[in-house]
């Protein structure tokens, strides 16, 4: 889609734009009236969680990587936040910042806007990172896909300590939860080099299903799985549906990556449709007031 077509598409009302994007991404029009599977449910939530509602306000706070830090701290889990080096709130602050590697740059107001400096960068590499990062301030995220909460948080760039090893990020454990009850766990390996993904039930029983990425050879049960489950339960309790993203470092420390309200923009596809439908049935059971959430 060229830039003009994209601009025109963005003017469509969300109840037309969101289903069309889901159709383009998944090949199916989502059921936005009575969701039957997880993709349907993601689309329904985009259209029905209202700005200014208590849940909508919570999405804005926790969808921001900056505001989320205070929210997590209020719940007594600040020890699980990545080390924060600096918050850059403007291109001028970005230009003046004195870089110290290793570190990670993350845009607070969206996803897929990050850069890794694992060693002292060359002047050329530093300039590339700065040019890319300065554009993040002007980049709205989530409007087209219906993830409106990203646009209501502050635009900022977080500089955090890098906690990967040997040039790779540690395994990424993503807990899909409904009202404080984990439903399944997604484990991502080597996200930047040969990405693989495995799925497990909370007791670490492997799922015979994929989620838009080919599976790897499996993943050992993490040493601190019970602690990660406890963190996921505590953080997810206020939400009708949410994904809690955690890292389990080799040192044993558990870090909170982010709180995600529409994973993969709601387009990633569970190959086991029966399991996907079972999750939605659990959603209705744990949200008995549906469609009021």
Short mmCIF file of C-alpha atoms in Angstrom, two decimals:
data_model
loop_
_atom_site.label_atom_id
_atom_site.label_comp_id
_atom_site.label_asym_id
_atom_site.label_seq_id
_atom_site.Cartn_x
_atom_site.Cartn_y
_atom_site.Cartn_z
CA UNK A 1 0.00 0.00 0.00
CA UNK A 2 1.59 3.30 -1.10
CA UNK A 3 1.62 6.33 1.20
CA UNK A 4 -1.41 8.02 -0.40
CA UNK A 5 -3.46 4.83 -0.30
CA UNK A 6 -2.37 4.32 3.30
CA UNK A 7 -3.50 7.84 4.24
CA UNK A 8 -6.86 7.31 2.57
CA UNK A 9 -7.25 3.91 4.22
CA UNK A 10 -6.61 5.47 7.63
CA UNK A 11 -9.63 7.75 7.13
CA UNK A 12 -11.98 4.76 7.07
CA UNK A 13 -13.99 4.23 10.27
CA UNK A 14 -12.45 1.65 12.58
CA UNK A 15 -15.35 -0.82 12.23
CA UNK A 16 -14.46 -1.08 8.53
CA UNK A 17 -10.69 -0.60 8.70
CA UNK A 18 -9.98 -3.16 11.44
CA UNK A 19 -11.86 -6.10 9.81
CA UNK A 20 -10.27 -5.33 6.43
CA UNK A 21 -6.78 -5.43 7.93
CA UNK A 22 -7.58 -8.70 9.67
CA UNK A 23 -8.83 -10.09 6.35
CA UNK A 24 -5.64 -9.00 4.63
CA UNK A 25 -3.42 -10.51 7.35
CA UNK A 26 -5.28 -13.76 8.09
CA UNK A 27 -7.38 -14.37 4.99
CA UNK A 28 -10.56 -14.35 7.08
CA UNK A 29 -13.06 -11.68 8.09
CA UNK A 30 -13.22 -11.66 11.90
CA UNK A 31 -16.51 -12.24 13.69
CA UNK A 32 -16.76 -8.92 15.55
CA UNK A 33 -20.26 -9.60 16.87
CA UNK A 34 -19.72 -12.89 18.73
CA UNK A 35 -16.02 -13.87 18.64
CA UNK A 36 -15.35 -17.57 18.13
CA UNK A 37 -11.56 -17.72 18.06
CA UNK A 38 -8.65 -15.66 19.32
CA UNK A 39 -8.32 -13.56 16.15
CA UNK A 40 -12.01 -12.67 16.33
CA UNK A 41 -11.58 -11.69 19.96
CA UNK A 42 -8.62 -9.40 19.29
CA UNK A 43 -10.62 -7.60 16.60
CA UNK A 44 -13.68 -7.31 18.85
CA UNK A 45 -11.61 -5.80 21.68
CA UNK A 46 -10.10 -3.15 19.40
CA UNK A 47 -13.58 -1.98 18.49
CA UNK A 48 -15.30 -2.31 21.86
CA UNK A 49 -12.86 -1.24 24.58
CA UNK A 50 -13.65 2.45 24.77
CA UNK A 51 -11.33 5.37 25.29
CA UNK A 52 -12.01 6.95 28.65
CA UNK A 53 -13.39 3.76 30.20
CA UNK A 54 -11.57 2.34 33.23
CA UNK A 55 -10.21 -0.53 31.14
CA UNK A 56 -9.36 1.80 28.27
CA UNK A 57 -7.40 4.09 30.59
CA UNK A 58 -5.53 1.07 31.92
CA UNK A 59 -4.58 0.03 28.38
CA UNK A 60 -3.11 3.49 27.78
CA UNK A 61 -1.00 3.34 30.96
CA UNK A 62 0.23 -0.23 30.61
CA UNK A 63 0.62 -0.08 26.83
CA UNK A 64 3.24 2.65 27.31
CA UNK A 65 6.66 1.25 28.18
CA UNK A 66 7.26 4.43 30.18
CA UNK A 67 4.02 4.71 32.15
CA UNK A 68 3.97 0.96 32.68
CA UNK A 69 7.04 1.19 34.91
CA UNK A 70 5.23 3.19 37.61
CA UNK A 71 2.18 0.93 37.36
CA UNK A 72 4.35 -2.16 37.87
CA UNK A 73 6.18 -0.51 40.77
CA UNK A 74 2.88 0.27 42.48
CA UNK A 75 2.25 -3.48 42.50
CA UNK A 76 5.49 -4.22 44.32
CA UNK A 77 7.30 -5.64 41.29
CA UNK A 78 9.82 -2.89 40.54
CA UNK A 79 12.69 -5.35 41.05
CA UNK A 80 11.60 -7.04 37.83
CA UNK A 81 11.89 -3.93 35.65
CA UNK A 82 14.88 -3.54 33.30
CA UNK A 83 17.54 -1.09 34.45
CA UNK A 84 16.62 2.37 33.18
CA UNK A 85 19.51 4.55 32.01
CA UNK A 86 17.62 7.52 30.58
CA UNK A 87 14.29 8.74 29.23
CA UNK A 88 14.60 10.86 26.07
CA UNK A 89 11.54 13.00 25.43
CA UNK A 90 12.55 14.93 22.31
CA UNK A 91 14.90 14.80 19.32
CA UNK A 92 17.04 17.44 21.06
CA UNK A 93 17.51 15.20 24.10
CA UNK A 94 18.31 12.31 21.78
CA UNK A 95 20.98 14.36 20.01
CA UNK A 96 22.60 15.43 23.29
CA UNK A 97 22.57 12.05 25.00
CA UNK A 98 26.00 10.54 25.70
CA UNK A 99 25.84 6.91 24.75
CA UNK A 100 27.25 4.11 26.86
CA UNK A 101 27.10 0.59 25.45
CA UNK A 102 25.71 -1.94 25.94
CA UNK A 103 22.20 -0.53 25.95
CA UNK A 104 18.82 -0.85 24.29
CA UNK A 105 16.68 1.95 22.85
CA UNK A 106 12.91 1.42 22.93
CA UNK A 107 10.13 3.73 21.83
CA UNK A 108 7.66 3.97 24.70
CA UNK A 109 4.67 4.57 22.44
CA UNK A 110 4.59 1.49 20.22
CA UNK A 111 6.21 -1.78 19.29
CA UNK A 112 8.91 -2.83 16.81
CA UNK A 113 10.76 0.44 17.43
CA UNK A 114 14.02 -0.52 19.11
CA UNK A 115 17.77 -0.58 18.56
CA UNK A 116 20.52 -2.56 20.26
CA UNK A 117 24.00 -1.25 21.01
CA UNK A 118 25.92 -4.22 22.37
CA UNK A 119 29.33 -2.59 22.10
CA UNK A 120 30.67 0.92 21.69
CA UNK A 121 29.30 2.00 18.28
CA UNK A 122 31.34 3.45 15.49
CA UNK A 123 30.44 7.04 14.54
CA UNK A 124 28.68 5.69 11.45
CA UNK A 125 26.63 3.17 13.44
CA UNK A 126 25.76 5.77 16.06
CA UNK A 127 24.53 8.15 13.38
CA UNK A 128 22.39 5.38 11.86
CA UNK A 129 20.81 4.66 15.24
CA UNK A 130 20.14 8.34 15.89
CA UNK A 131 18.57 8.87 12.46
CA UNK A 132 16.30 5.91 12.96
CA UNK A 133 15.37 6.80 16.54
CA UNK A 134 14.57 10.44 15.82
CA UNK A 135 11.87 9.28 13.39
CA UNK A 136 10.18 7.38 16.20
CA UNK A 137 9.07 10.66 17.75
CA UNK A 138 7.03 11.44 14.63
CA UNK A 139 5.75 7.93 14.14
CA UNK A 140 2.26 7.26 15.41
CA UNK A 141 1.71 3.60 16.18
CA UNK A 142 -1.39 1.51 16.17
CA UNK A 143 -4.02 3.74 14.56
CA UNK A 144 -4.42 1.76 11.33
CA UNK A 145 -4.57 -1.57 13.15
CA UNK A 146 -6.99 -0.25 15.77
CA UNK A 147 -4.48 -0.23 18.64
CA UNK A 148 -5.57 3.27 19.61
CA UNK A 149 -4.07 3.16 23.14
CA UNK A 150 -0.54 3.60 21.76
CA UNK A 151 -1.45 7.04 20.44
CA UNK A 152 -2.57 8.34 23.84
CA UNK A 153 0.64 7.68 25.77
CA UNK A 154 3.64 10.04 25.88
CA UNK A 155 6.13 9.87 23.03
CA UNK A 156 9.52 9.05 24.47
CA UNK A 157 12.51 6.78 24.00
CA UNK A 158 13.74 4.63 26.87
CA UNK A 159 17.42 3.77 27.14
CA UNK A 160 17.74 0.55 29.13
CA UNK A 161 20.62 -1.69 30.07
CA UNK A 162 21.21 -4.56 27.65
CA UNK A 163 20.71 -7.91 29.37
CA UNK A 164 21.42 -10.34 26.54
CA UNK A 165 24.39 -12.66 26.30
CA UNK A 166 26.76 -13.45 23.44
CA UNK A 167 24.97 -11.10 21.10
CA UNK A 168 21.54 -12.66 21.63
CA UNK A 169 18.55 -11.71 23.71
CA UNK A 170 17.56 -14.31 26.32
CA UNK A 171 14.48 -16.47 25.66
CA UNK A 172 11.29 -14.45 25.67
CA UNK A 173 8.41 -15.94 27.69
CA UNK A 174 5.00 -14.51 26.85
CA UNK A 175 2.07 -15.44 29.09
CA UNK A 176 -1.42 -15.15 27.57
CA UNK A 177 -3.75 -14.45 30.50
CA UNK A 178 -7.44 -13.87 31.18
CA UNK A 179 -8.36 -12.14 34.45
CA UNK A 180 -5.21 -13.32 36.20
CA UNK A 181 -5.34 -16.88 34.85
CA UNK A 182 -2.53 -17.87 32.42
CA UNK A 183 -3.86 -19.82 29.43
CA UNK A 184 -0.70 -20.68 27.51
CA UNK A 185 2.92 -19.60 27.18
CA UNK A 186 4.72 -18.54 24.01
CA UNK A 187 8.50 -18.95 24.02
CA UNK A 188 10.52 -17.08 21.40
CA UNK A 189 14.14 -17.95 20.61
CA UNK A 190 16.67 -15.99 18.54
CA UNK A 191 14.20 -13.33 17.47
CA UNK A 192 16.78 -11.61 15.27
CA UNK A 193 18.59 -14.67 13.84
CA UNK A 194 16.57 -17.74 12.92
CA UNK A 195 13.44 -16.95 14.92
CA UNK A 196 11.63 -19.99 16.37
CA UNK A 197 8.58 -20.19 18.65
CA UNK A 198 7.17 -22.91 20.89
CA UNK A 199 3.89 -23.01 22.80
CA UNK A 200 3.16 -24.60 26.16
CA UNK A 201 0.38 -24.92 28.68
CA UNK A 202 1.15 -23.25 32.04
CA UNK A 203 2.32 -26.61 33.47
CA UNK A 204 4.82 -26.80 30.56
CA UNK A 205 2.96 -29.43 28.58
CA UNK A 206 3.89 -28.74 24.92
CA UNK A 207 1.05 -27.61 22.68
CA UNK A 208 0.68 -29.22 19.28
CA UNK A 209 0.08 -25.84 17.69
CA UNK A 210 1.95 -22.99 16.07
CA UNK A 211 1.42 -19.25 16.30
CA UNK A 212 2.55 -17.79 12.96
CA UNK A 213 6.21 -18.80 13.51
CA UNK A 214 7.79 -22.21 12.97
CA UNK A 215 8.52 -24.16 16.17
CA UNK A 216 12.02 -24.91 17.36
CA UNK A 217 13.31 -28.06 19.02
CA UNK A 218 11.46 -27.23 22.20
CA UNK A 219 12.38 -25.38 25.35
CA UNK A 220 13.38 -26.70 28.74
CA UNK A 221 11.05 -25.87 31.60
CA UNK A 222 12.51 -22.66 33.07
CA UNK A 223 13.92 -22.95 36.56
CA UNK A 224 11.72 -20.16 37.88
CA UNK A 225 8.53 -20.98 36.00
CA UNK A 226 6.42 -20.79 39.16
CA UNK A 227 7.75 -17.31 39.93
CA UNK A 228 7.08 -16.17 36.36
CA UNK A 229 3.54 -17.53 36.56
CA UNK A 230 3.02 -15.62 39.81
CA UNK A 231 4.21 -12.36 38.21
CA UNK A 232 1.98 -12.95 35.18
CA UNK A 233 -1.02 -13.62 37.42
CA UNK A 234 -0.46 -10.49 39.50
CA UNK A 235 -0.02 -8.21 36.49
CA UNK A 236 -2.87 -9.67 34.44
CA UNK A 237 -5.58 -9.70 37.11
CA UNK A 238 -7.21 -6.37 36.08
CA UNK A 239 -7.43 -7.30 32.39
CA UNK A 240 -10.06 -9.18 30.43
CA UNK A 241 -7.24 -10.45 28.16
CA UNK A 242 -3.55 -9.56 28.10
CA UNK A 243 -0.11 -10.91 27.31
CA UNK A 244 2.61 -10.49 29.93
CA UNK A 245 6.10 -10.63 28.40
CA UNK A 246 8.94 -11.80 30.67
CA UNK A 247 12.63 -12.68 30.39
CA UNK A 248 14.39 -15.33 32.48
CA UNK A 249 18.07 -14.38 32.63
CA UNK A 250 20.91 -16.86 33.12
CA UNK A 251 21.59 -15.13 36.45
CA UNK A 252 18.12 -16.18 37.60
CA UNK A 253 16.69 -12.68 37.47
CA UNK A 254 13.24 -12.30 35.91
CA UNK A 255 12.53 -9.12 33.96
CA UNK A 256 9.28 -7.68 32.65
CA UNK A 257 9.58 -6.82 28.97
CA UNK A 258 6.19 -5.27 28.29
CA UNK A 259 2.45 -5.66 28.71
CA UNK A 260 0.82 -6.36 25.35
CA UNK A 261 -2.88 -5.87 24.67
CA UNK A 262 -3.12 -6.94 21.03
CA UNK A 263 -0.27 -9.40 20.36
CA UNK A 264 0.93 -9.30 16.78
CA UNK A 265 -1.81 -6.72 16.15
CA UNK A 266 -4.25 -9.58 16.68
CA UNK A 267 -3.27 -11.18 13.39
CA UNK A 268 -1.04 -14.06 14.52
CA UNK A 269 -2.85 -17.33 13.92
CA UNK A 270 -3.14 -20.31 16.27
CA UNK A 271 -3.02 -23.36 14.01
CA UNK A 272 -5.08 -25.39 16.52
CA UNK A 273 -8.45 -23.74 15.99
CA UNK A 274 -10.09 -25.97 18.61
CA UNK A 275 -7.67 -24.64 21.23
CA UNK A 276 -8.24 -21.08 19.99
CA UNK A 277 -11.99 -21.57 20.40
CA UNK A 278 -11.48 -23.05 23.88
CA UNK A 279 -9.61 -19.91 24.95
CA UNK A 280 -12.53 -17.76 23.83
CA UNK A 281 -14.95 -19.95 25.79
CA UNK A 282 -12.74 -19.41 28.85
CA UNK A 283 -12.80 -15.69 28.11
CA UNK A 284 -16.60 -15.65 28.26
CA UNK A 285 -16.56 -17.67 31.50
CA UNK A 286 -14.08 -15.36 33.22
CA UNK A 287 -15.76 -12.21 31.88
CA UNK A 288 -19.38 -13.05 32.80
CA UNK A 289 -20.59 -9.52 32.10
CA UNK A 290 -19.58 -9.72 28.41
CA UNK A 291 -20.05 -7.72 26.23
CA UNK A 292 -19.60 -5.22 29.07
CA UNK A 293 -15.96 -5.50 30.14
#
